PDB file of C-alpha atoms and ligand atoms in Angstrom:
ATOM      1  CA  MET V 540       0.000   0.000   0.000  1.00 65.00           C
ATOM      2  CA  SER V 541       1.164   3.509  -0.716  1.00 94.00           C
ATOM      3  CA  ALA V 542      -0.177   6.132   1.660  1.00 98.00           C
ATOM      4  CA  GLU V 543      -2.095   9.253   0.734  1.00 98.00           C
ATOM      5  CA  ILE V 544       0.106  12.245   1.464  1.00 98.00           C
ATOM      6  CA  ILE V 545      -1.549  14.774   3.771  1.00 98.00           C
ATOM      7  CA  SER V 546      -0.336  18.102   2.434  1.00 98.00           C
ATOM      8  CA  GLY V 547      -0.155  20.543   5.322  1.00 98.00           C
ATOM      9  CA  LYS V 548       0.962  23.093   2.792  1.00 98.00           C
ATOM     10  CA  GLN V 549      -2.297  22.778   0.866  1.00 98.00           C
ATOM     11  CA  ILE V 550      -4.562  22.735   3.936  1.00 98.00           C
ATOM     12  CA  ALA V 551      -2.636  25.704   5.357  1.00 98.00           C
ATOM     13  CA  ALA V 552      -3.117  27.644   2.111  1.00 98.00           C
ATOM     14  CA  GLU V 553      -6.900  27.082   2.319  1.00 98.00           C
ATOM     15  CA  ILE V 554      -7.062  28.320   5.908  1.00 98.00           C
ATOM     16  CA  ARG V 555      -4.780  31.293   5.195  1.00 98.00           C
ATOM     17  CA  ALA V 556      -7.060  32.380   2.346  1.00 98.00           C
ATOM     18  CA  GLU V 557     -10.018  32.288   4.776  1.00 97.00           C
ATOM     19  CA  LEU V 558      -8.005  34.288   7.324  1.00 98.00           C
ATOM     20  CA  ALA V 559      -6.849  36.893   4.782  1.00 98.00           C
ATOM     21  CA  LYS V 560     -10.510  37.629   4.027  1.00 98.00           C
ATOM     22  CA  GLU V 561     -11.317  37.945   7.717  1.00 98.00           C
ATOM     23  CA  VAL V 562      -8.354  40.271   8.286  1.00 98.00           C
ATOM     24  CA  ALA V 563      -9.442  42.493   5.383  1.00 98.00           C
ATOM     25  CA  GLU V 564     -12.920  42.778   6.936  1.00 98.00           C
ATOM     26  CA  MET V 565     -11.456  43.594  10.354  1.00 98.00           C
ATOM     27  CA  LYS V 566      -9.280  46.299   8.831  1.00 98.00           C
ATOM     28  CA  MET V 567     -12.363  47.917   7.322  1.00 98.00           C
ATOM     29  CA  LYS V 568     -13.716  48.117  10.871  1.00 97.00           C
ATOM     30  CA  GLY V 569     -10.484  49.763  12.018  1.00 97.00           C
ATOM     31  CA  VAL V 570      -8.728  46.789  13.631  1.00 98.00           C
ATOM     32  CA  THR V 571      -5.460  45.351  12.273  1.00 98.00           C
ATOM     33  CA  PRO V 572      -4.457  42.180  14.145  1.00 98.00           C
ATOM     34  CA  GLY V 573      -0.959  42.614  15.605  1.00 98.00           C
ATOM     35  CA  LEU V 574       1.584  39.965  16.570  1.00 98.00           C
ATOM     36  CA  CYS V 575       4.797  40.570  18.489  1.00 98.00           C
ATOM     37  CA  VAL V 576       7.490  37.952  17.846  1.00 98.00           C
ATOM     38  CA  ILE V 577      10.514  37.806  20.148  1.00 98.00           C
ATOM     39  CA  LEU V 578      13.607  35.768  19.328  1.00 98.00           C
ATOM     40  CA  VAL V 579      16.546  35.690  21.725  1.00 98.00           C
ATOM     41  CA  GLY V 580      19.861  34.447  20.304  1.00 98.00           C
ATOM     42  CA  ASP V 581      20.728  32.990  16.945  1.00 95.00           C
ATOM     43  CA  ASP V 582      19.712  29.339  16.927  1.00 94.00           C
ATOM     44  CA  PRO V 583      19.447  28.659  13.169  1.00 92.00           C
ATOM     45  CA  ALA V 584      16.231  26.593  13.354  1.00 91.00           C
ATOM     46  CA  SER V 585      14.508  29.214  15.544  1.00 95.00           C
ATOM     47  CA  LYS V 586      15.633  31.962  13.184  1.00 96.00           C
ATOM     48  CA  SER V 587      14.092  30.241  10.198  1.00 93.00           C
ATOM     49  CA  TYR V 588      10.814  29.550  12.081  1.00 94.00           C
ATOM     50  CA  VAL V 589      10.593  33.207  13.109  1.00 96.00           C
ATOM     51  CA  THR V 590      11.304  34.426   9.584  1.00 96.00           C
ATOM     52  CA  ALA V 591       8.568  32.120   8.264  1.00 96.00           C
ATOM     53  CA  LYS V 592       6.128  33.435  10.888  1.00 96.00           C
ATOM     54  CA  GLU V 593       6.862  37.046   9.978  1.00 96.00           C
ATOM     55  CA  ARG V 594       6.448  36.355   6.259  1.00 97.00           C
ATOM     56  CA  ALA V 595       3.132  34.569   6.874  1.00 97.00           C
ATOM     57  CA  CYS V 596       1.813  37.563   8.845  1.00 98.00           C
ATOM     58  CA  GLU V 597       2.707  39.898   6.010  1.00 97.00           C
ATOM     59  CA  GLU V 598       0.996  37.645   3.447  1.00 97.00           C
ATOM     60  CA  ILE V 599      -2.381  37.757   5.164  1.00 98.00           C
ATOM     61  CA  GLY V 600      -2.227  41.359   6.386  1.00 98.00           C
ATOM     62  CA  ILE V 601      -1.367  40.894  10.072  1.00 98.00           C
ATOM     63  CA  TYR V 602       0.920  43.570  11.536  1.00 98.00           C
ATOM     64  CA  SER V 603       4.033  41.960  12.991  1.00 98.00           C
ATOM     65  CA  ASP V 604       6.442  43.605  15.393  1.00 98.00           C
ATOM     66  CA  ASP V 605       9.683  41.626  15.154  1.00 97.00           C
ATOM     67  CA  ASN V 606      12.193  41.709  17.954  1.00 98.00           C
ATOM     68  CA  ARG V 607      15.498  39.914  17.575  1.00 98.00           C
ATOM     69  CA  LEU V 608      17.579  40.172  20.719  1.00 98.00           C
ATOM     70  CA  PRO V 609      21.200  39.114  21.274  1.00 98.00           C
ATOM     71  CA  ALA V 610      21.915  35.792  23.034  1.00 98.00           C
ATOM     72  CA  ASP V 611      23.235  37.597  26.131  1.00 98.00           C
ATOM     73  CA  THR V 612      19.967  39.501  26.722  1.00 98.00           C
ATOM     74  CA  SER V 613      19.116  39.317  30.405  1.00 98.00           C
ATOM     75  CA  GLN V 614      15.885  37.867  31.741  1.00 98.00           C
ATOM     76  CA  GLU V 615      14.975  41.327  33.100  1.00 98.00           C
ATOM     77  CA  GLU V 616      15.437  42.949  29.683  1.00 98.00           C
ATOM     78  CA  LEU V 617      13.292  40.276  28.054  1.00 98.00           C
ATOM     79  CA  ILE V 618      10.534  40.686  30.635  1.00 98.00           C
ATOM     80  CA  ALA V 619      10.667  44.479  30.219  1.00 98.00           C
ATOM     81  CA  LEU V 620      10.073  44.073  26.473  1.00 98.00           C
ATOM     82  CA  ILE V 621       7.148  41.708  27.121  1.00 98.00           C
ATOM     83  CA  GLU V 622       5.595  44.211  29.538  1.00 98.00           C
ATOM     84  CA  LYS V 623       6.004  46.975  26.961  1.00 98.00           C
ATOM     85  CA  MET V 624       4.171  44.809  24.409  1.00 98.00           C
ATOM     86  CA  ASN V 625       1.501  43.964  26.987  1.00 98.00           C
ATOM     87  CA  SER V 626       0.580  47.638  27.105  1.00 98.00           C
ATOM     88  CA  ASP V 627       0.882  48.287  23.366  1.00 98.00           C
ATOM     89  CA  PRO V 628      -2.677  48.549  21.965  1.00 97.00           C
ATOM     90  CA  ALA V 629      -1.525  47.594  18.447  1.00 98.00           C
ATOM     91  CA  ILE V 630      -0.398  44.163  19.699  1.00 98.00           C
ATOM     92  CA  ASP V 631      -2.904  41.346  20.253  1.00 98.00           C
ATOM     93  CA  GLY V 632      -0.553  38.396  20.586  1.00 98.00           C
ATOM     94  CA  ILE V 633       2.958  37.926  21.961  1.00 98.00           C
ATOM     95  CA  LEU V 634       5.125  34.974  20.976  1.00 98.00           C
ATOM     96  CA  VAL V 635       8.455  34.254  22.652  1.00 98.00           C
ATOM     97  CA  GLN V 636      10.275  31.751  20.470  1.00 98.00           C
ATOM     98  CA  LEU V 637      11.463  28.701  22.417  1.00 97.00           C
ATOM     99  CA  PRO V 638      13.919  27.431  23.446  1.00 95.00           C
ATOM    100  CA  LEU V 639      15.405  30.423  25.254  1.00 97.00           C
ATOM    101  CA  PRO V 640      19.135  30.596  26.124  1.00 97.00           C
ATOM    102  CA  SER V 641      19.941  28.570  29.248  1.00 97.00           C
ATOM    103  CA  HIS V 642      20.548  31.609  31.522  1.00 98.00           C
ATOM    104  CA  ILE V 643      16.872  32.553  31.145  1.00 98.00           C
ATOM    105  CA  ASN V 644      14.124  30.775  33.090  1.00 98.00           C
ATOM    106  CA  GLU V 645      11.562  29.908  30.423  1.00 97.00           C
ATOM    107  CA  GLN V 646       8.642  29.317  32.780  1.00 97.00           C
ATOM    108  CA  GLU V 647       9.222  32.589  34.631  1.00 98.00           C
ATOM    109  CA  VAL V 648       9.307  34.517  31.360  1.00 98.00           C
ATOM    110  CA  LEU V 649       6.158  32.847  30.018  1.00 98.00           C
ATOM    111  CA  MET V 650       4.266  33.861  33.178  1.00 98.00           C
ATOM    112  CA  HIS V 651       4.486  37.454  31.868  1.00 98.00           C
ATOM    113  CA  VAL V 652       2.764  36.526  28.597  1.00 98.00           C
ATOM    114  CA  SER V 653      -0.800  36.133  29.842  1.00 94.00           C
ATOM    115  CA  GLN V 654      -3.639  38.138  28.233  1.00 96.00           C
ATOM    116  CA  LYS V 655      -1.741  38.134  24.921  1.00 98.00           C
ATOM    117  CA  ASP V 656      -0.578  34.501  25.098  1.00 98.00           C
ATOM    118  CA  VAL V 657      -0.958  33.556  21.437  1.00 98.00           C
ATOM    119  CA  ASP V 658       1.037  30.323  21.923  1.00 98.00           C
ATOM    120  CA  GLY V 659      -1.258  28.925  24.608  1.00 98.00           C
ATOM    121  CA  PHE V 660       1.745  28.318  26.887  1.00 98.00           C
ATOM    122  CA  HIS V 661       0.572  30.248  29.970  1.00 98.00           C
ATOM    123  CA  PRO V 662      -0.593  27.989  32.837  1.00 97.00           C
ATOM    124  CA  ILE V 663      -4.061  29.595  32.681  1.00 98.00           C
ATOM    125  CA  ASN V 664      -4.502  28.627  29.039  1.00 98.00           C
ATOM    126  CA  ILE V 665      -3.077  25.156  29.679  1.00 98.00           C
ATOM    127  CA  GLY V 666      -5.429  24.726  32.638  1.00 98.00           C
ATOM    128  CA  LYS V 667      -8.431  25.822  30.579  1.00 98.00           C
ATOM    129  CA  MET V 668      -7.432  23.426  27.787  1.00 98.00           C
ATOM    130  CA  VAL V 669      -7.187  20.500  30.224  1.00 98.00           C
ATOM    131  CA  LEU V 670     -10.579  21.398  31.705  1.00 98.00           C
ATOM    132  CA  GLY V 671     -12.123  21.558  28.224  1.00 97.00           C
ATOM    133  CA  GLN V 672     -12.859  25.289  28.520  1.00 98.00           C
ATOM    134  CA  GLU V 673     -12.408  27.824  25.743  1.00 97.00           C
ATOM    135  CA  ALA V 674      -8.672  28.561  25.556  1.00 98.00           C
ATOM    136  CA  VAL V 675      -5.915  29.692  23.229  1.00 98.00           C
ATOM    137  CA  LEU V 676      -4.518  26.341  22.107  1.00 98.00           C
ATOM    138  CA  PRO V 677      -0.833  25.682  21.360  1.00 98.00           C
ATOM    139  CA  CYS V 678      -0.248  26.038  17.615  1.00 98.00           C
ATOM    140  CA  THR V 679       1.427  22.756  16.682  1.00 98.00           C
ATOM    141  CA  PRO V 680      -1.014  20.380  18.398  1.00 98.00           C
ATOM    142  CA  ASN V 681      -3.909  22.537  17.225  1.00 98.00           C
ATOM    143  CA  GLY V 682      -2.546  22.257  13.671  1.00 98.00           C
ATOM    144  CA  VAL V 683      -2.254  18.479  13.979  1.00 98.00           C
ATOM    145  CA  VAL V 684      -5.892  18.155  15.097  1.00 98.00           C
ATOM    146  CA  GLU V 685      -7.061  20.602  12.421  1.00 98.00           C
ATOM    147  CA  MET V 686      -5.347  18.479   9.771  1.00 98.00           C
ATOM    148  CA  LEU V 687      -7.012  15.288  11.007  1.00 98.00           C
ATOM    149  CA  VAL V 688     -10.412  17.015  11.060  1.00 98.00           C
ATOM    150  CA  ARG V 689     -10.042  18.537   7.579  1.00 98.00           C
ATOM    151  CA  LYS V 690      -8.899  15.166   6.184  1.00 98.00           C
ATOM    152  CA  LYS V 691     -11.976  13.584   7.837  1.00 98.00           C
ATOM    153  CA  VAL V 692      -9.881  11.114   9.827  1.00 98.00           C
ATOM    154  CA  LYS V 693     -12.102   9.482  12.455  1.00 98.00           C
ATOM    155  CA  ILE V 694     -10.759  10.626  15.814  1.00 98.00           C
ATOM    156  CA  GLU V 695     -13.640   9.461  18.016  1.00 98.00           C
ATOM    157  CA  GLY V 696     -12.892   6.011  19.365  1.00 98.00           C
ATOM    158  CA  ALA V 697      -9.523   5.827  17.593  1.00 98.00           C
ATOM    159  CA  HIS V 698      -6.469   4.651  19.467  1.00 98.00           C
ATOM    160  CA  VAL V 699      -3.954   7.485  19.196  1.00 99.00           C
ATOM    161  CA  VAL V 700      -0.360   6.837  20.196  1.00 99.00           C
ATOM    162  CA  VAL V 701       1.761   9.944  20.799  1.00 99.00           C
ATOM    163  CA  VAL V 702       5.528   9.494  20.876  1.00 99.00           C
ATOM    164  CA  GLY V 703       6.998  12.377  22.898  1.00 98.00           C
ATOM    165  CA  ARG V 704       5.832  14.228  26.007  1.00 98.00           C
ATOM    166  CA  SER V 705       7.023  17.792  25.457  1.00 98.00           C
ATOM    167  CA  ASN V 706       5.091  20.740  26.838  1.00 97.00           C
ATOM    168  CA  ILE V 707       4.798  22.161  23.312  1.00 97.00           C
ATOM    169  CA  VAL V 708       3.480  19.088  21.467  1.00 98.00           C
ATOM    170  CA  GLY V 709       3.160  15.708  23.221  1.00 98.00           C
ATOM    171  CA  LYS V 710       1.323  16.724  26.388  1.00 98.00           C
ATOM    172  CA  PRO V 711      -1.114  19.185  24.752  1.00 98.00           C
ATOM    173  CA  VAL V 712      -1.950  17.036  21.719  1.00 98.00           C
ATOM    174  CA  ALA V 713      -2.757  14.087  24.001  1.00 98.00           C
ATOM    175  CA  ASN V 714      -4.955  16.344  26.081  1.00 98.00           C
ATOM    176  CA  MET V 715      -6.795  17.822  23.144  1.00 98.00           C
ATOM    177  CA  LEU V 716      -7.571  14.393  21.706  1.00 98.00           C
ATOM    178  CA  ILE V 717      -9.120  13.019  24.917  1.00 98.00           C
ATOM    179  CA  GLN V 718     -11.494  15.969  25.284  1.00 98.00           C
ATOM    180  CA  LYS V 719     -15.191  15.165  25.117  1.00 98.00           C
ATOM    181  CA  ASN V 720     -15.886  17.181  21.977  1.00 97.00           C
ATOM    182  CA  GLY V 721     -16.111  16.868  18.191  1.00 97.00           C
ATOM    183  CA  ARG V 722     -12.333  17.018  17.822  1.00 98.00           C
ATOM    184  CA  GLY V 723     -11.570  14.509  20.576  1.00 98.00           C
ATOM    185  CA  ASN V 724     -13.014  11.350  22.140  1.00 98.00           C
ATOM    186  CA  ALA V 725      -9.936   9.316  21.227  1.00 98.00           C
ATOM    187  CA  THR V 726      -8.167   6.798  23.446  1.00 98.00           C
ATOM    188  CA  VAL V 727      -4.658   8.156  23.854  1.00 99.00           C
ATOM    189  CA  THR V 728      -1.397   6.503  24.863  1.00 99.00           C
ATOM    190  CA  VAL V 729       1.619   8.755  25.459  1.00 99.00           C
ATOM    191  CA  CYS V 730       5.062   7.172  25.001  1.00 98.00           C
ATOM    192  CA  HIS V 731       8.424   8.631  26.003  1.00 98.00           C
ATOM    193  CA  THR V 732      12.048   7.766  26.647  1.00 97.00           C
ATOM    194  CA  ARG V 733      11.169   5.499  29.582  1.00 98.00           C
ATOM    195  CA  THR V 734       8.471   3.531  27.744  1.00 98.00           C
ATOM    196  CA  LYS V 735       9.400  -0.152  28.080  1.00 98.00           C
ATOM    197  CA  ASP V 736       8.488  -1.518  24.662  1.00 98.00           C
ATOM    198  CA  LEU V 737       7.851   1.357  22.277  1.00 98.00           C
ATOM    199  CA  LYS V 738       7.126  -0.839  19.267  1.00 98.00           C
ATOM    200  CA  GLU V 739       4.493  -2.808  21.188  1.00 98.00           C
ATOM    201  CA  GLN V 740       2.709   0.508  21.839  1.00 98.00           C
ATOM    202  CA  THR V 741       3.081   2.126  18.397  1.00 99.00           C
ATOM    203  CA  LEU V 742       1.744  -1.013  16.703  1.00 99.00           C
ATOM    204  CA  GLN V 743      -1.580  -0.389  18.477  1.00 98.00           C
ATOM    205  CA  ALA V 744      -2.037   3.040  16.888  1.00 99.00           C
ATOM    206  CA  ASP V 745      -4.840   3.874  14.483  1.00 99.00           C
ATOM    207  CA  ILE V 746      -3.332   7.367  14.520  1.00 99.00           C
ATOM    208  CA  LEU V 747       0.379   7.666  15.296  1.00 99.00           C
ATOM    209  CA  ILE V 748       1.783  11.086  16.222  1.00 99.00           C
ATOM    210  CA  ALA V 749       5.573  11.233  16.218  1.00 98.00           C
ATOM    211  CA  ALA V 750       6.908  14.173  18.238  1.00 98.00           C
ATOM    212  CA  ALA V 751      10.112  12.932  19.833  1.00 98.00           C
ATOM    213  CA  GLY V 752      12.695  14.991  17.956  1.00 97.00           C
ATOM    214  CA  LYS V 753      14.669  11.930  16.827  1.00 98.00           C
ATOM    215  CA  PRO V 754      15.392  11.659  13.116  1.00 98.00           C
ATOM    216  CA  GLU V 755      13.539   8.779  11.403  1.00 98.00           C
ATOM    217  CA  MET V 756      13.052   6.798  14.622  1.00 98.00           C
ATOM    218  CA  ILE V 757       9.636   5.460  13.569  1.00 98.00           C
ATOM    219  CA  ARG V 758      10.317   2.560  11.194  1.00 98.00           C
ATOM    220  CA  ALA V 759       7.827   0.544   9.125  1.00 98.00           C
ATOM    221  CA  ASP V 760       7.863  -2.411  11.542  1.00 98.00           C
ATOM    222  CA  MET V 761       6.536  -0.097  14.288  1.00 98.00           C
ATOM    223  CA  VAL V 762       3.434   0.918  12.332  1.00 98.00           C
ATOM    224  CA  LYS V 763       0.127  -0.956  11.940  1.00 98.00           C
ATOM    225  CA  ALA V 764      -0.973  -1.410   8.314  1.00 98.00           C
ATOM    226  CA  GLY V 765      -3.448   1.337   7.416  1.00 98.00           C
ATOM    227  CA  ALA V 766      -2.529   3.688  10.277  1.00 98.00           C
ATOM    228  CA  VAL V 767      -2.622   7.474   9.870  1.00 99.00           C
ATOM    229  CA  VAL V 768       0.862   8.817  10.618  1.00 99.00           C
ATOM    230  CA  ILE V 769       1.488  12.434  11.630  1.00 99.00           C
ATOM    231  CA  ASP V 770       5.132  13.464  11.735  1.00 98.00           C
ATOM    232  CA  VAL V 771       5.815  16.484  13.931  1.00 98.00           C
ATOM    233  CA  GLY V 772       9.611  16.087  13.814  1.00 97.00           C
ATOM    234  CA  VAL V 773      11.818  18.638  12.109  1.00 96.00           C
ATOM    235  CA  ASN V 774      15.414  17.458  12.299  1.00 96.00           C
ATOM    236  CA  ARG V 775      18.435  18.798  10.453  1.00 94.00           C
ATOM    237  CA  VAL V 776      20.740  16.007   9.255  1.00 95.00           C
ATOM    238  CA  GLU V 777      24.049  16.596   7.493  1.00 95.00           C
ATOM    239  CA  ASP V 778      23.893  16.216   3.733  1.00 96.00           C
ATOM    240  CA  ALA V 779      26.932  17.171   1.693  1.00 97.00           C
ATOM    241  CA  THR V 780      24.865  17.099  -1.534  1.00 96.00           C
ATOM    242  CA  LYS V 781      22.855  20.120  -0.339  1.00 96.00           C
ATOM    243  CA  LYS V 782      24.043  23.684  -0.704  1.00 95.00           C
ATOM    244  CA  SER V 783      23.097  24.379   2.924  1.00 93.00           C
ATOM    245  CA  GLY V 784      25.007  21.269   4.064  1.00 95.00           C
ATOM    246  CA  TYR V 785      21.890  19.726   5.639  1.00 95.00           C
ATOM    247  CA  ARG V 786      18.442  18.403   4.842  1.00 95.00           C
ATOM    248  CA  LEU V 787      15.293  18.236   6.924  1.00 95.00           C
ATOM    249  CA  VAL V 788      13.893  14.881   8.015  1.00 97.00           C
ATOM    250  CA  GLY V 789      11.042  14.037  10.324  1.00 98.00           C
ATOM    251  CA  ASP V 790      10.797  11.558  13.185  1.00 98.00           C
ATOM    252  CA  VAL V 791       9.316   9.051  10.727  1.00 98.00           C
ATOM    253  CA  ALA V 792      11.267   7.060   8.129  1.00 98.00           C
ATOM    254  CA  PHE V 793       8.997   8.388   5.379  1.00 98.00           C
ATOM    255  CA  ASP V 794       9.977   6.109   2.467  1.00 98.00           C
ATOM    256  CA  GLU V 795       9.299   2.843   4.285  1.00 98.00           C
ATOM    257  CA  VAL V 796       6.416   3.983   6.542  1.00 98.00           C
ATOM    258  CA  SER V 797       4.525   5.470   3.571  1.00 98.00           C
ATOM    259  CA  GLN V 798       4.324   1.917   2.185  1.00 98.00           C
ATOM    260  CA  LYS V 799       2.408   0.795   5.258  1.00 98.00           C
ATOM    261  CA  ALA V 800       0.300   3.753   6.404  1.00 98.00           C
ATOM    262  CA  SER V 801      -3.004   4.822   4.844  1.00 98.00           C
ATOM    263  CA  MET V 802      -2.167   8.528   5.253  1.00 98.00           C
ATOM    264  CA  ILE V 803       1.069  10.279   6.164  1.00 98.00           C
ATOM    265  CA  THR V 804       2.392  13.831   6.514  1.00 98.00           C
ATOM    266  CA  PRO V 805       5.651  14.727   4.749  1.00 98.00           C
ATOM    267  CA  VAL V 806       8.565  16.745   6.180  1.00 98.00           C
ATOM    268  CA  PRO V 807       8.784  19.499   5.097  1.00 96.00           C
ATOM    269  CA  GLY V 808       5.299  20.520   3.938  1.00 97.00           C
ATOM    270  CA  GLY V 809       3.278  18.647   6.578  1.00 98.00           C
ATOM    271  CA  VAL V 810       2.782  19.862  10.133  1.00 98.00           C
ATOM    272  CA  GLY V 811       5.142  22.880   9.776  1.00 96.00           C
ATOM    273  CA  PRO V 812       2.861  25.077   7.642  1.00 97.00           C
ATOM    274  CA  MET V 813      -0.078  24.140   9.888  1.00 98.00           C
ATOM    275  CA  THR V 814       1.717  25.375  13.016  1.00 97.00           C
ATOM    276  CA  ILE V 815       2.214  28.821  11.521  1.00 97.00           C
ATOM    277  CA  THR V 816      -1.332  28.894  10.200  1.00 98.00           C
ATOM    278  CA  MET V 817      -2.800  28.178  13.631  1.00 98.00           C
ATOM    279  CA  LEU V 818      -0.624  30.972  15.024  1.00 98.00           C
ATOM    280  CA  LEU V 819      -2.185  33.361  12.501  1.00 98.00           C
ATOM    281  CA  LYS V 820      -5.641  32.095  13.422  1.00 98.00           C
ATOM    282  CA  SER V 821      -5.038  32.595  17.145  1.00 98.00           C
ATOM    283  CA  THR V 822      -3.730  36.126  16.490  1.00 98.00           C
ATOM    284  CA  VAL V 823      -6.884  36.954  14.532  1.00 98.00           C
ATOM    285  CA  ASN V 824      -9.043  35.434  17.310  1.00 98.00           C
ATOM    286  CA  LEU V 825      -7.303  37.551  19.968  1.00 98.00           C
ATOM    287  CA  ALA V 826      -7.738  40.683  17.811  1.00 98.00           C
ATOM    288  CA  LYS V 827     -11.491  39.992  17.564  1.00 97.00           C
ATOM    289  CA  LYS V 828     -11.739  40.909  21.251  1.00 94.00           C
ATOM    290  CA  ARG V 829     -10.926  44.490  20.215  1.00 92.00           C
ATOM    291  CA  LEU V 830     -13.996  44.456  17.965  1.00 89.00           C
ATOM    292  CA  GLY V 831     -16.058  43.527  20.985  1.00 80.00           C
TER     293      GLY V 831
HETATM  294  N1  GUN Y1632       9.569  26.455  19.464  1.00 86.81           N
HETATM  295  C1  GUN Y1632       9.160  25.346  18.820  1.00 86.81           C
HETATM  296  N2  GUN Y1632       7.841  25.376  18.595  1.00 86.81           N
HETATM  297  C2  GUN Y1632       7.386  26.542  19.105  1.00 86.81           C
HETATM  298  C3  GUN Y1632       6.099  27.149  19.170  1.00 86.81           C
HETATM  299  O1  GUN Y1632       5.081  26.609  18.721  1.00 86.81           O
HETATM  300  N3  GUN Y1632       6.056  28.363  19.772  1.00 86.81           N
HETATM  301  C4  GUN Y1632       7.154  28.957  20.293  1.00 86.81           C
HETATM  302  N4  GUN Y1632       7.004  30.130  20.877  1.00 86.81           N
HETATM  303  N5  GUN Y1632       8.362  28.423  20.263  1.00 86.81           N
HETATM  304  C5  GUN Y1632       8.472  27.220  19.656  1.00 86.81           C
END
């Protein structure tokens, strides 16, 4: 069997067209959604994510205030910038790109991004998500669920196996999929580095979500025939044939797993464009509050 490729790029383009229309209408009413992006340091992957986010904002008409700070920025300076953005009426959402340099306490910094938490990383938003209340949802897991919904994958009653327990992807996606709502009702297993027999678990998955950050760790013999495979991994591996010296691979060995799955996301062009799209959507949703 050769799997259907789920094109995040295509689904993202559809949603972005819908959002561009909405933004144009909001502008006519005098509100331009505004996003503040803060990057500390010069991690190459973070830099390219942030550049892609800024470009996406421009494409659909969102105002973006880009702040690139040196790696030795102090925690106090970073918090001062966040507070300034908190009181800037042109800004609806604030995004602090993670990871932050090791001298900065990530959790302490994120506590200052509350009303304008477009990433859904503040404990209040996480708490609301877990309780099934209306919340700003983290972009990557929200993009994964949106993809499954738009591709009409049956989530209710499905056994979902998530590989990875990060705060950004594994924990929230598992939580979203167990919620008692139209985008949830799945049975979810979360696997991690201490899981005893990973393959025994992944073979149970109707929907397998790989978010471990390990290049091509999910092999064909770990996947049930006909499973839907979502690859959240974005890993740079050395490749002398490329001008950049590297290529991007996911957490899934695409060539072999695509022979076994019924649907699969590619890397790049799968989850990545969806993450940014959900960020745009959350920015627009936060800006709607200004319209009353
Ligand atoms: N680093 C990796 N993914 C994300 C994300 O979704 N948001 C932020 N702020 N940082 C990230």
